[in-house]
PDB file of C-alpha atoms and ligand atoms in Angstrom:
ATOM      1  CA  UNK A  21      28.840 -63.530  51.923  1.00 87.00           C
ATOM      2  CA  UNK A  22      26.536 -60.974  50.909  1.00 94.00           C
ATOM      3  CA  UNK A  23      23.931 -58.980  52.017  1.00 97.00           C
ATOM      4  CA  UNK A  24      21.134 -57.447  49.638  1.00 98.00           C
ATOM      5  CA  UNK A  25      18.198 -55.698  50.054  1.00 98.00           C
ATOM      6  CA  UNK A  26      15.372 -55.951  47.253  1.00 98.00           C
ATOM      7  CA  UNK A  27      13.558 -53.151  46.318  1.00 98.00           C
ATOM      8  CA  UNK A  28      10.344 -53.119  43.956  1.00 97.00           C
ATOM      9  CA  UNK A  29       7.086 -52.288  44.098  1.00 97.00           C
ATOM     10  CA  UNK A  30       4.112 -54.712  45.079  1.00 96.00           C
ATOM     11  CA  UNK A  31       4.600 -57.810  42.526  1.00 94.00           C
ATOM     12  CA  UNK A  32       7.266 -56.908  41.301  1.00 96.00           C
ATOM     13  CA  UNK A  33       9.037 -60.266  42.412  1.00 95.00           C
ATOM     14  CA  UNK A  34      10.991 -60.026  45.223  1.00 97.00           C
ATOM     15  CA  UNK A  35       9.461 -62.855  46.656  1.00 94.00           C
ATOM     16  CA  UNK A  36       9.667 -65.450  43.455  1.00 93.00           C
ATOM     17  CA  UNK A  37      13.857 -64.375  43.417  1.00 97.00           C
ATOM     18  CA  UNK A  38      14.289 -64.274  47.188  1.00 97.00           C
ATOM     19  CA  UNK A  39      13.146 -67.985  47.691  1.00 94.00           C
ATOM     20  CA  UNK A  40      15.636 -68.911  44.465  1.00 95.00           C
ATOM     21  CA  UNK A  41      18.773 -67.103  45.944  1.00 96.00           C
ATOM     22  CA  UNK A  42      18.069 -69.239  49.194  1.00 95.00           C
ATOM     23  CA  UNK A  43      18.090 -72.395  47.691  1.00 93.00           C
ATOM     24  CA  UNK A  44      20.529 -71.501  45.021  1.00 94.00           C
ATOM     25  CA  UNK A  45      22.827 -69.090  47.498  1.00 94.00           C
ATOM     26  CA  UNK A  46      22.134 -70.497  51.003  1.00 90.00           C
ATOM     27  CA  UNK A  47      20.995 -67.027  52.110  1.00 95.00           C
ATOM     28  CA  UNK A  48      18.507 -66.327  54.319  1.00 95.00           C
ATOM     29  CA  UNK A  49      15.238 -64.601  53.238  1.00 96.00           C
ATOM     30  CA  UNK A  50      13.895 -61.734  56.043  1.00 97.00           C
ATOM     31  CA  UNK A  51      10.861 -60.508  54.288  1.00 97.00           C
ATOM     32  CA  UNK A  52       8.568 -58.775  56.741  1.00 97.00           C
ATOM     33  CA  UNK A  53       5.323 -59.475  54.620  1.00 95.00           C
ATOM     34  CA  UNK A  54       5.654 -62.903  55.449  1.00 94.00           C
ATOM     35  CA  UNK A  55       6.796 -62.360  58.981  1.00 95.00           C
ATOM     36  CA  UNK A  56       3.610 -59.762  59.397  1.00 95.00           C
ATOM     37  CA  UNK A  57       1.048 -62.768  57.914  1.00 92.00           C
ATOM     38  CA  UNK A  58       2.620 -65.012  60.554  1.00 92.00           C
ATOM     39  CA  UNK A  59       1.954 -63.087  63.173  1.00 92.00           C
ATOM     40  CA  UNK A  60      -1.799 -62.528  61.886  1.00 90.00           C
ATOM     41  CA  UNK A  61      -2.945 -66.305  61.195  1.00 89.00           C
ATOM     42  CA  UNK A  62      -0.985 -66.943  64.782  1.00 90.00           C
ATOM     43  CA  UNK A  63      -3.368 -64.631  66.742  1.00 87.00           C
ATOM     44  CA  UNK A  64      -1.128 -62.381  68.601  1.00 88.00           C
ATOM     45  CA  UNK A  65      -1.938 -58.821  69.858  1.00 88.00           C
ATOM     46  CA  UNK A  66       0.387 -57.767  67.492  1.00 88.00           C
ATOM     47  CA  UNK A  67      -1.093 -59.792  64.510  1.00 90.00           C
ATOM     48  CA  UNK A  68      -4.512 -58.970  65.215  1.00 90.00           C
ATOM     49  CA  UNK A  69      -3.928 -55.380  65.179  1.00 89.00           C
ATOM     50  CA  UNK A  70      -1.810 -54.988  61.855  1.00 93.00           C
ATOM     51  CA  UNK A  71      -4.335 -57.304  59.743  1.00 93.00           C
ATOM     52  CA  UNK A  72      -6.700 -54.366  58.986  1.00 90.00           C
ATOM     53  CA  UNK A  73      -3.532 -52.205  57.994  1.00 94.00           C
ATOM     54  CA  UNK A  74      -2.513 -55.107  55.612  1.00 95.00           C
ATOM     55  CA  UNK A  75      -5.597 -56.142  54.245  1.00 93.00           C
ATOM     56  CA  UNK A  76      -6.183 -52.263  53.084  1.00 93.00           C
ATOM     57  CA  UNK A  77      -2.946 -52.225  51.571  1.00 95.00           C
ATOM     58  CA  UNK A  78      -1.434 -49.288  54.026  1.00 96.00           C
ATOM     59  CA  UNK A  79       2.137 -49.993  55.712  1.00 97.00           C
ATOM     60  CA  UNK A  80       2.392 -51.057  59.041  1.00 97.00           C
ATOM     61  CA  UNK A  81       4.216 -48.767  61.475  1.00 96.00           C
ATOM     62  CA  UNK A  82       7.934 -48.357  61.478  1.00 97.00           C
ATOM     63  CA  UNK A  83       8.451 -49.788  64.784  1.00 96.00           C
ATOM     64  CA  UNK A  84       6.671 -52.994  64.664  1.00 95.00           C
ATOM     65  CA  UNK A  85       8.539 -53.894  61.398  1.00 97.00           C
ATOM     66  CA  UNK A  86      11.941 -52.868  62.620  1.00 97.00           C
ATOM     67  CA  UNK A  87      11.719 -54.799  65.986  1.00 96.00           C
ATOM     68  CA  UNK A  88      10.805 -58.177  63.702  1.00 95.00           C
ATOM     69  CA  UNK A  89      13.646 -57.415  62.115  1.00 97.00           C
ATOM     70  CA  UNK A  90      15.953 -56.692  64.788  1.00 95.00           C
ATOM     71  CA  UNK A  91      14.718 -60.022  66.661  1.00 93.00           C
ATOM     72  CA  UNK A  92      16.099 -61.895  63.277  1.00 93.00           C
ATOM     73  CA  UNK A  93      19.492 -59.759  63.052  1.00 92.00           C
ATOM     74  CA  UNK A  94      20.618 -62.237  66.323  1.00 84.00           C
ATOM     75  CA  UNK A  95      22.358 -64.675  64.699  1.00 77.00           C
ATOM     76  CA  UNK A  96      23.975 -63.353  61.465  1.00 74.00           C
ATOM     77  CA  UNK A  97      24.242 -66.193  58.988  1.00 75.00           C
ATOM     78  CA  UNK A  98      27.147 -67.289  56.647  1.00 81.00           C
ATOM     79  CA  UNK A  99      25.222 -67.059  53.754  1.00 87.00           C
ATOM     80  CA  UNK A 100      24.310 -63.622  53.981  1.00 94.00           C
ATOM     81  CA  UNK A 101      20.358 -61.871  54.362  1.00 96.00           C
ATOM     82  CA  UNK A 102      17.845 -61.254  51.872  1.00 97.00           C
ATOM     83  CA  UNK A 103      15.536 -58.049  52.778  1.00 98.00           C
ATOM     84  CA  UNK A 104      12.208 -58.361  51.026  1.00 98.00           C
ATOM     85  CA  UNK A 105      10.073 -55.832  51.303  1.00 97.00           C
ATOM     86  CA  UNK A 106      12.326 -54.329  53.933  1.00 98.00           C
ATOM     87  CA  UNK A 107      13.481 -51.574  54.379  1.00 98.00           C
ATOM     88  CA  UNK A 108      10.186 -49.580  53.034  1.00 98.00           C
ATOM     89  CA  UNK A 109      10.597 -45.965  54.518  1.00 98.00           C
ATOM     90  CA  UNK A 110      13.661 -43.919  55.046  1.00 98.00           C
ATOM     91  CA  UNK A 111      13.515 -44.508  58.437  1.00 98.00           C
ATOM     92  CA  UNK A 112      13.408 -48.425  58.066  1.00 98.00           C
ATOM     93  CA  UNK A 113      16.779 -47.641  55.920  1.00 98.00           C
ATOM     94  CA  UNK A 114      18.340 -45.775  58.405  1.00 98.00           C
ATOM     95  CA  UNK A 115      17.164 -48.177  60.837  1.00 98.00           C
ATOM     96  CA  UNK A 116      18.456 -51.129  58.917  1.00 98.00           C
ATOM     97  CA  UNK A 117      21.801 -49.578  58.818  1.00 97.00           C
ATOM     98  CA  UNK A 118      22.251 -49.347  62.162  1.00 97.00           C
ATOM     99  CA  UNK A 119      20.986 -52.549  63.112  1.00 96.00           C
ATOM    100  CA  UNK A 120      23.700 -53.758  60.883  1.00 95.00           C
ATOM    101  CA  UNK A 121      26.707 -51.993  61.969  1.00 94.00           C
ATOM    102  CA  UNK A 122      25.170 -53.052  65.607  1.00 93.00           C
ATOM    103  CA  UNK A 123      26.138 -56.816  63.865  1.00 91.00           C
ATOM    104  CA  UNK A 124      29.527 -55.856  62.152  1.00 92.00           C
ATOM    105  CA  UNK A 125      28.080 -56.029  58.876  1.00 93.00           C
ATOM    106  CA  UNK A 126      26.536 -53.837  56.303  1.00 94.00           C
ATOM    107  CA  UNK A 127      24.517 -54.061  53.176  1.00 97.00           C
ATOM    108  CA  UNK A 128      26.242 -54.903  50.050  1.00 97.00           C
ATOM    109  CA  UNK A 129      24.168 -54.509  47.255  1.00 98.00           C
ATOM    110  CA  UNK A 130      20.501 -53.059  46.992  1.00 98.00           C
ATOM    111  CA  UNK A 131      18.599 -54.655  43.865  1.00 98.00           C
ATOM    112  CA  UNK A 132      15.819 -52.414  42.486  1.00 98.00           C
ATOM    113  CA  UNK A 133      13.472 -54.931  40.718  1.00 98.00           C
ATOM    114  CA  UNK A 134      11.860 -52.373  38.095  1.00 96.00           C
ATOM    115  CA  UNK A 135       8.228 -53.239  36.250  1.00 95.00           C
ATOM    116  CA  UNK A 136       5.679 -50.860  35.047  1.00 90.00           C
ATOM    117  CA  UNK A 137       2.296 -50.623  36.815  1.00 89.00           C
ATOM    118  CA  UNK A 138       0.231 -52.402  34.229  1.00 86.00           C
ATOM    119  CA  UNK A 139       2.445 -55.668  34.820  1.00 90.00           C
ATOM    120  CA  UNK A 140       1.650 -55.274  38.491  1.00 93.00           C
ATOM    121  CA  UNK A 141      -1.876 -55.849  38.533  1.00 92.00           C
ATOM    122  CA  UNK A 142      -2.178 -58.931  36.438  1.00 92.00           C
ATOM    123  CA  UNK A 143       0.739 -60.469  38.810  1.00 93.00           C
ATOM    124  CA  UNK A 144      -1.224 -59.283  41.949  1.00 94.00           C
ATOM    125  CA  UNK A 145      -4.523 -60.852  41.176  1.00 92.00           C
ATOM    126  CA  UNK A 146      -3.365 -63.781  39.482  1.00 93.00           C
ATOM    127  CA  UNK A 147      -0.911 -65.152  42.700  1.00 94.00           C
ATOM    128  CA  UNK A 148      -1.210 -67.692  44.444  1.00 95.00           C
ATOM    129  CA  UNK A 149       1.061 -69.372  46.924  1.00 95.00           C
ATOM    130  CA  UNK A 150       1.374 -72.963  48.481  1.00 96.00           C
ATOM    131  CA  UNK A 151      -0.216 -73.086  52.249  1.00 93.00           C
ATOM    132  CA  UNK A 152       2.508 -75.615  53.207  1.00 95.00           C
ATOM    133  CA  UNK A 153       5.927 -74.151  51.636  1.00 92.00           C
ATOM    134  CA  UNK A 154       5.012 -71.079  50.376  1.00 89.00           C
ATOM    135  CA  UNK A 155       6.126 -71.422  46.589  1.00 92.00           C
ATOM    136  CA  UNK A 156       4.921 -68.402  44.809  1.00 91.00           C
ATOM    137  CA  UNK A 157       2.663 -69.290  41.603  1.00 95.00           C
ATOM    138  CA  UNK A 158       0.203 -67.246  38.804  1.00 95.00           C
ATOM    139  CA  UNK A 159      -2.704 -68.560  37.390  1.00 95.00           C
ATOM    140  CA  UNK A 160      -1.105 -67.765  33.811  1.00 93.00           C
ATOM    141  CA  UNK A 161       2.613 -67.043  34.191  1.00 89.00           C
ATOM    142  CA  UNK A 162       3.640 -69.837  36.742  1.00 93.00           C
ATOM    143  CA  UNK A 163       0.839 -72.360  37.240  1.00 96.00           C
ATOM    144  CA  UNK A 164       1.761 -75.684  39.431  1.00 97.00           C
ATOM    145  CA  UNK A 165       2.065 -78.663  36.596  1.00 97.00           C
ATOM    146  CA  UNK A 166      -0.572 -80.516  38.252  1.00 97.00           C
ATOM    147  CA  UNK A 167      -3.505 -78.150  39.096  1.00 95.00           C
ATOM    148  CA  UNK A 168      -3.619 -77.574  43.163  1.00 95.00           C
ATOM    149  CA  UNK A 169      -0.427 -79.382  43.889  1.00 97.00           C
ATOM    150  CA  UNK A 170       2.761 -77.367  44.920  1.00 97.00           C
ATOM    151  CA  UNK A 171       5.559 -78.225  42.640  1.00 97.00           C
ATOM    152  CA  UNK A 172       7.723 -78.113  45.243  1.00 94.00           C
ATOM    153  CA  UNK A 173       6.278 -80.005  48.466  1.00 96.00           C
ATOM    154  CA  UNK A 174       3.397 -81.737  47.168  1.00 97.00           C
ATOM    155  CA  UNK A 175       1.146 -79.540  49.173  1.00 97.00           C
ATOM    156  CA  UNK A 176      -2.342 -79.305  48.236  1.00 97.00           C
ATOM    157  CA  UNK A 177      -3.872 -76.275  49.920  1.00 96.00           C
ATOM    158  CA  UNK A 178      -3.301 -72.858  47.616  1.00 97.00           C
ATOM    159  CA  UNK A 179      -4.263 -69.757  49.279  1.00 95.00           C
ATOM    160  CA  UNK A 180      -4.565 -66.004  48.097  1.00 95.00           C
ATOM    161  CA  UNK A 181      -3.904 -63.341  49.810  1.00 92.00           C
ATOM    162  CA  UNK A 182      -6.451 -60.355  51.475  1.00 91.00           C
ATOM    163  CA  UNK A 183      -4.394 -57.648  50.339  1.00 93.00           C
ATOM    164  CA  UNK A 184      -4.214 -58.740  46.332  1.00 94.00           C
ATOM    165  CA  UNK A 185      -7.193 -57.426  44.911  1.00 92.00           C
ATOM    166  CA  UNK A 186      -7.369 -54.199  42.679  1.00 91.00           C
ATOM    167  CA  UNK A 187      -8.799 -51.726  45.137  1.00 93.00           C
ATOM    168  CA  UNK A 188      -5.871 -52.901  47.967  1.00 94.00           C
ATOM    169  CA  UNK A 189      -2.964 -52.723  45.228  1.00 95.00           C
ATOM    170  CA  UNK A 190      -3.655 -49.346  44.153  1.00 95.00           C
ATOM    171  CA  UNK A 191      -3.431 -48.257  48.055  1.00 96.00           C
ATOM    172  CA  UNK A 192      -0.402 -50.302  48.068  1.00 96.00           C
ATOM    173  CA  UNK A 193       1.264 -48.549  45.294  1.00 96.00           C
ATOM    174  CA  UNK A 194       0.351 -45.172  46.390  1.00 97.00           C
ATOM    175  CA  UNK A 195       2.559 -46.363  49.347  1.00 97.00           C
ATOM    176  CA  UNK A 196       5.340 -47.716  47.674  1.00 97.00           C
ATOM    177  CA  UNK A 197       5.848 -44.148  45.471  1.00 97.00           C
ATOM    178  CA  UNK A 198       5.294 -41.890  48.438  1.00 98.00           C
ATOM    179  CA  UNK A 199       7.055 -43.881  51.305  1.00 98.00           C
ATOM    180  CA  UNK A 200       9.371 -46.478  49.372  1.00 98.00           C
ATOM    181  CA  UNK A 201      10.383 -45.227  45.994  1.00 97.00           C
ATOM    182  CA  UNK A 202      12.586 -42.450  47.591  1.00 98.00           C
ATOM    183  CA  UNK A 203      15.080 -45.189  48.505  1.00 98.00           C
ATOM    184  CA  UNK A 204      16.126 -45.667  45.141  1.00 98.00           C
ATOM    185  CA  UNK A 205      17.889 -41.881  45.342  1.00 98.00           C
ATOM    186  CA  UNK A 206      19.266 -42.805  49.072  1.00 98.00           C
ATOM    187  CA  UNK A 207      20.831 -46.101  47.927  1.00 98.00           C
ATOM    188  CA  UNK A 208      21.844 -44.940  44.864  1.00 98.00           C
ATOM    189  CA  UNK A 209      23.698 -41.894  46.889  1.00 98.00           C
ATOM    190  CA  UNK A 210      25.308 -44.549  48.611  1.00 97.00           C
ATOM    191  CA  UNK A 211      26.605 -46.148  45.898  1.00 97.00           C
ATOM    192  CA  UNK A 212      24.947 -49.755  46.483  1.00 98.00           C
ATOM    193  CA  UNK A 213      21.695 -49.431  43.623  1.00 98.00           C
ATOM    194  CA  UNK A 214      22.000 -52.357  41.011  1.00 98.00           C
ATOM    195  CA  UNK A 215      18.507 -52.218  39.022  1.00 98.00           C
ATOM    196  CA  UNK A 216      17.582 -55.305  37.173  1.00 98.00           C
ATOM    197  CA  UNK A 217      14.007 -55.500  34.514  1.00 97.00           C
ATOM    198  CA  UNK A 218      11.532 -56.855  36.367  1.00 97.00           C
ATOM    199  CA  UNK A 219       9.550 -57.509  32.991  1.00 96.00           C
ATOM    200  CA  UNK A 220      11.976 -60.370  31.876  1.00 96.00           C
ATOM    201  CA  UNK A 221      11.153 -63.867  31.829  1.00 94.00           C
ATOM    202  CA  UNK A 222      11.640 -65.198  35.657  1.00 94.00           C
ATOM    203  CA  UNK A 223      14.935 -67.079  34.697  1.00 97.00           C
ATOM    204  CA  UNK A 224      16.434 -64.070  33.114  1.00 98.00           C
ATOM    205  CA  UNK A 225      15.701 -61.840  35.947  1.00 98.00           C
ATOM    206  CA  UNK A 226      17.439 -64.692  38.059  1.00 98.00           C
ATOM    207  CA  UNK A 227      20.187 -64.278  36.082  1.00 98.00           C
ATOM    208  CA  UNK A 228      20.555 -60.887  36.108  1.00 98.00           C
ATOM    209  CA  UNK A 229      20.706 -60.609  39.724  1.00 98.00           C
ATOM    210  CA  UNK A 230      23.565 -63.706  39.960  1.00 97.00           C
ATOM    211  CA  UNK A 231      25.564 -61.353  37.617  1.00 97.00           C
ATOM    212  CA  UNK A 232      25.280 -58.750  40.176  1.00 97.00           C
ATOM    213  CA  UNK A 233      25.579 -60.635  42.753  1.00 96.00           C
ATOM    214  CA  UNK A 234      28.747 -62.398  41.676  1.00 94.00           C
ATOM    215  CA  UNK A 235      30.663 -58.918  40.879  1.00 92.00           C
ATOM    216  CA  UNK A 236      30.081 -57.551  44.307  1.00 86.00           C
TER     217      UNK A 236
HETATM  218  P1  AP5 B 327       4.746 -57.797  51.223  1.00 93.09           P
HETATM  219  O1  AP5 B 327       4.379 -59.171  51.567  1.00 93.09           O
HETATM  220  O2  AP5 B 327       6.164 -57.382  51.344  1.00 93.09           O
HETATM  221  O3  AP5 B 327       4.171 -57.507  49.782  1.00 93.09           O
HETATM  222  P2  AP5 B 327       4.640 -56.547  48.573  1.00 93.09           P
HETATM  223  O4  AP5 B 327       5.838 -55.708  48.787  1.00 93.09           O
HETATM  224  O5  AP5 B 327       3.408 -55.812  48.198  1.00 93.09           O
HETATM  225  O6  AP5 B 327       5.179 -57.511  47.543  1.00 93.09           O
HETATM  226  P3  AP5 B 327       4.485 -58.761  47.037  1.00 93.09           P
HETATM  227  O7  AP5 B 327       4.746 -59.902  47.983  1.00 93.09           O
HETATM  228  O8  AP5 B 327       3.054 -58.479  46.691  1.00 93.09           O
HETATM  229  O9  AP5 B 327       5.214 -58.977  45.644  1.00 93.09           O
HETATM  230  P4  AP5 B 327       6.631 -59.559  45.266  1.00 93.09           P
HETATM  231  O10 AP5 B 327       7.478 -58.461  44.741  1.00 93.09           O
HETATM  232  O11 AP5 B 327       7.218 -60.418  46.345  1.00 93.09           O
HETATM  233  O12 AP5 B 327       6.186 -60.452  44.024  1.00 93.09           O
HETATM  234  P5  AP5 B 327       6.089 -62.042  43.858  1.00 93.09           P
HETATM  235  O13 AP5 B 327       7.468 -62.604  43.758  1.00 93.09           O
HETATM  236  O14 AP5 B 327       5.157 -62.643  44.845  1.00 93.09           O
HETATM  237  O15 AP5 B 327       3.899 -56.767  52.107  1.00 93.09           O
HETATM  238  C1  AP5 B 327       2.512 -56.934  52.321  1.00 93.09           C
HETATM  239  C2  AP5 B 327       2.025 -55.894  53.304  1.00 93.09           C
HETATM  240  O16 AP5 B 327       2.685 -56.060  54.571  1.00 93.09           O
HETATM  241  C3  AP5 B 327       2.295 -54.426  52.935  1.00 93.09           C
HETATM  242  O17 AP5 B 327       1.314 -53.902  52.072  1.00 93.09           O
HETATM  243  C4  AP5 B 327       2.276 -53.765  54.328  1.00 93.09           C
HETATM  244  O18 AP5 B 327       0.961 -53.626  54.805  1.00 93.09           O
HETATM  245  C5  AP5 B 327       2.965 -54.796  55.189  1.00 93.09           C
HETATM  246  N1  AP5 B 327       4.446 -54.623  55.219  1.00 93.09           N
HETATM  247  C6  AP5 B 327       5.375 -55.526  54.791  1.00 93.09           C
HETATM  248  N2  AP5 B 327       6.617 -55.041  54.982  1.00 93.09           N
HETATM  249  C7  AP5 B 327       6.462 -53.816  55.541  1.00 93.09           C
HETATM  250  C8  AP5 B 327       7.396 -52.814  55.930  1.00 93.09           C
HETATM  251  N3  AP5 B 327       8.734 -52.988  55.780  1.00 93.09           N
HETATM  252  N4  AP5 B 327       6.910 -51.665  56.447  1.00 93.09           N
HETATM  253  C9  AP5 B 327       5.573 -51.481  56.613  1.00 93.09           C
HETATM  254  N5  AP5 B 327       4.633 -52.384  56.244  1.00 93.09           N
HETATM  255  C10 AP5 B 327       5.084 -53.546  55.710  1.00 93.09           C
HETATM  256  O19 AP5 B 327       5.444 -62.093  42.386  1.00 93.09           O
HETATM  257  C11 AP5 B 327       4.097 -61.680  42.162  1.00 93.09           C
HETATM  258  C12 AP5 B 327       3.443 -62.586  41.108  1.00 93.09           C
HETATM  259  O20 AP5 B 327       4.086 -62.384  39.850  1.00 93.09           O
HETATM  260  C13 AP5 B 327       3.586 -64.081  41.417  1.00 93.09           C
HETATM  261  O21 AP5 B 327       2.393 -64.736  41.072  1.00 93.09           O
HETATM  262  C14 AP5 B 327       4.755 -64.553  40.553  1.00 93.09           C
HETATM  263  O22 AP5 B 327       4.611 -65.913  40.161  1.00 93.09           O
HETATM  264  C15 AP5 B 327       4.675 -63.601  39.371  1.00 93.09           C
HETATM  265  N6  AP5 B 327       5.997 -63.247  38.849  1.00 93.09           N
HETATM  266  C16 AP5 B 327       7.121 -62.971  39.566  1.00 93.09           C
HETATM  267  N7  AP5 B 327       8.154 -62.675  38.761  1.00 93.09           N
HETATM  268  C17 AP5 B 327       7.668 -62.754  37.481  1.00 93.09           C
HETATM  269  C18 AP5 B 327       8.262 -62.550  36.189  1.00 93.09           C
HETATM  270  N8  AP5 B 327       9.539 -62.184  36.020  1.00 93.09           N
HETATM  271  N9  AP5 B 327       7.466 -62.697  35.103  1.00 93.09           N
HETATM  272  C19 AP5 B 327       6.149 -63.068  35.226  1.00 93.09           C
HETATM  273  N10 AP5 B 327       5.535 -63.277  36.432  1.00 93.09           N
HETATM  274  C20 AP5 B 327       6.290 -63.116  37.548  1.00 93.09           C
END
């Protein structure tokens, strides 16, 4: 069993190899984006009050996104976690660590996914994802075979996110330099950074990550 954390900026495909190491690895994916939306389209207090923060590409506070996590930490699972998009400050990190050791486990391995900016914002606006399932596609790069049915459930209602549009994603990186990218230096100090290219065809960066994955 292992658990991973993976780290990248906004596109940079956590997502796309999080849902392939759960149905290749049996792990479990914890990604507080999606946990955040849910909330939102559900109507809670809660929801209703980070959708503005979201939509304008700004993180939601440390405490709200370490408490969903916490409430998932419960029941650890034999296959192992998948963070995405969590930890994001140096207090979720230090956070997350605890929470761990609460569990009797610890993170393993912490994948940076690396891309350069201009990559980012043809992934951003291009996504789209599958209403039903989830499955993460691009108008260009990964298109469903048959146009507006998911490959993978036969879903038929695509939606786009608020947040992926040019003006949100350069708020969004801003974020991820000042508040995320200083992780790199405090996993790397810990002797757990494993940094894959993010650029590389989907299957390749799949297979770069197995590689890692299967040496740790
Ligand atoms: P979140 O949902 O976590 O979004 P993000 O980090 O901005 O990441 P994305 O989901 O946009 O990208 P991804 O890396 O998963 O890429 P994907 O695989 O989809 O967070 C959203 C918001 O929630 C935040 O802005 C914040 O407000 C809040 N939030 C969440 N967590 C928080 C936290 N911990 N603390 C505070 N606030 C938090 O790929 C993108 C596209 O590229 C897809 O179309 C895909 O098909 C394509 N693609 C993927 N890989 C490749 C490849 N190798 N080659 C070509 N195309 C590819």
């Amino acid at each position: 069993m292992v658990n991973i954390i993976l780290l990248g900026p906004p596109g940079a495909g956590k997502g796309t190899q999080a849902k392939r190491l759960v149905d290749e690895r049996d792990m479990v994916q914890l990604s507080t984006g999606d946990m955040l939306r849910a909330a939102r389209s559900s109507g809670t207090e809660m929801g209703k009050r980070v959708a503005a923060v979201m939509d304008r590409g700004n993180l939601v506070t440390d405490d709200i996104v370490i408490g969903l996590i916490e409430e998932q930490l419960v029941h650890p699972h034999g296959g192992g976690f998948i963070f995405d998009g969590f930890p994001r400050t140096l207090k979720q990190a230090d956070a997350l660590g605890d929470l761990m050791a609460r569990i009797g486990q610890n993170i393993d391995v912490v994948l940076e996914i690396r891309v350069d900016d201009e990559a980012l914002k043809h992934r951003i606006v291009g996504r789209y994802t599958c209403g039903t399932c989830g499955a993460v596609y691009h108008d260009e790069n990964h298109p469903t075979r048959v146009p507006g049915v998911c490959d993978n459930c036969g879903g038929t209602t695509m939606k786009r996110r608020a947040d992926d549009t040019e003006e949100a994603l350069k708020t969004r990186m801003l974020a991820y330099y000042r508040d995320t990218s200083p992780l790199i230096g405090y996993y790397y100090a810990k002797g757990k950074l494993a940094t894959v290219d993010g650029l590389a065809e989907m299957d390749t960066v799949a297979a770069a990550i197995a590689k890692v994955l299967d040496r740790t």
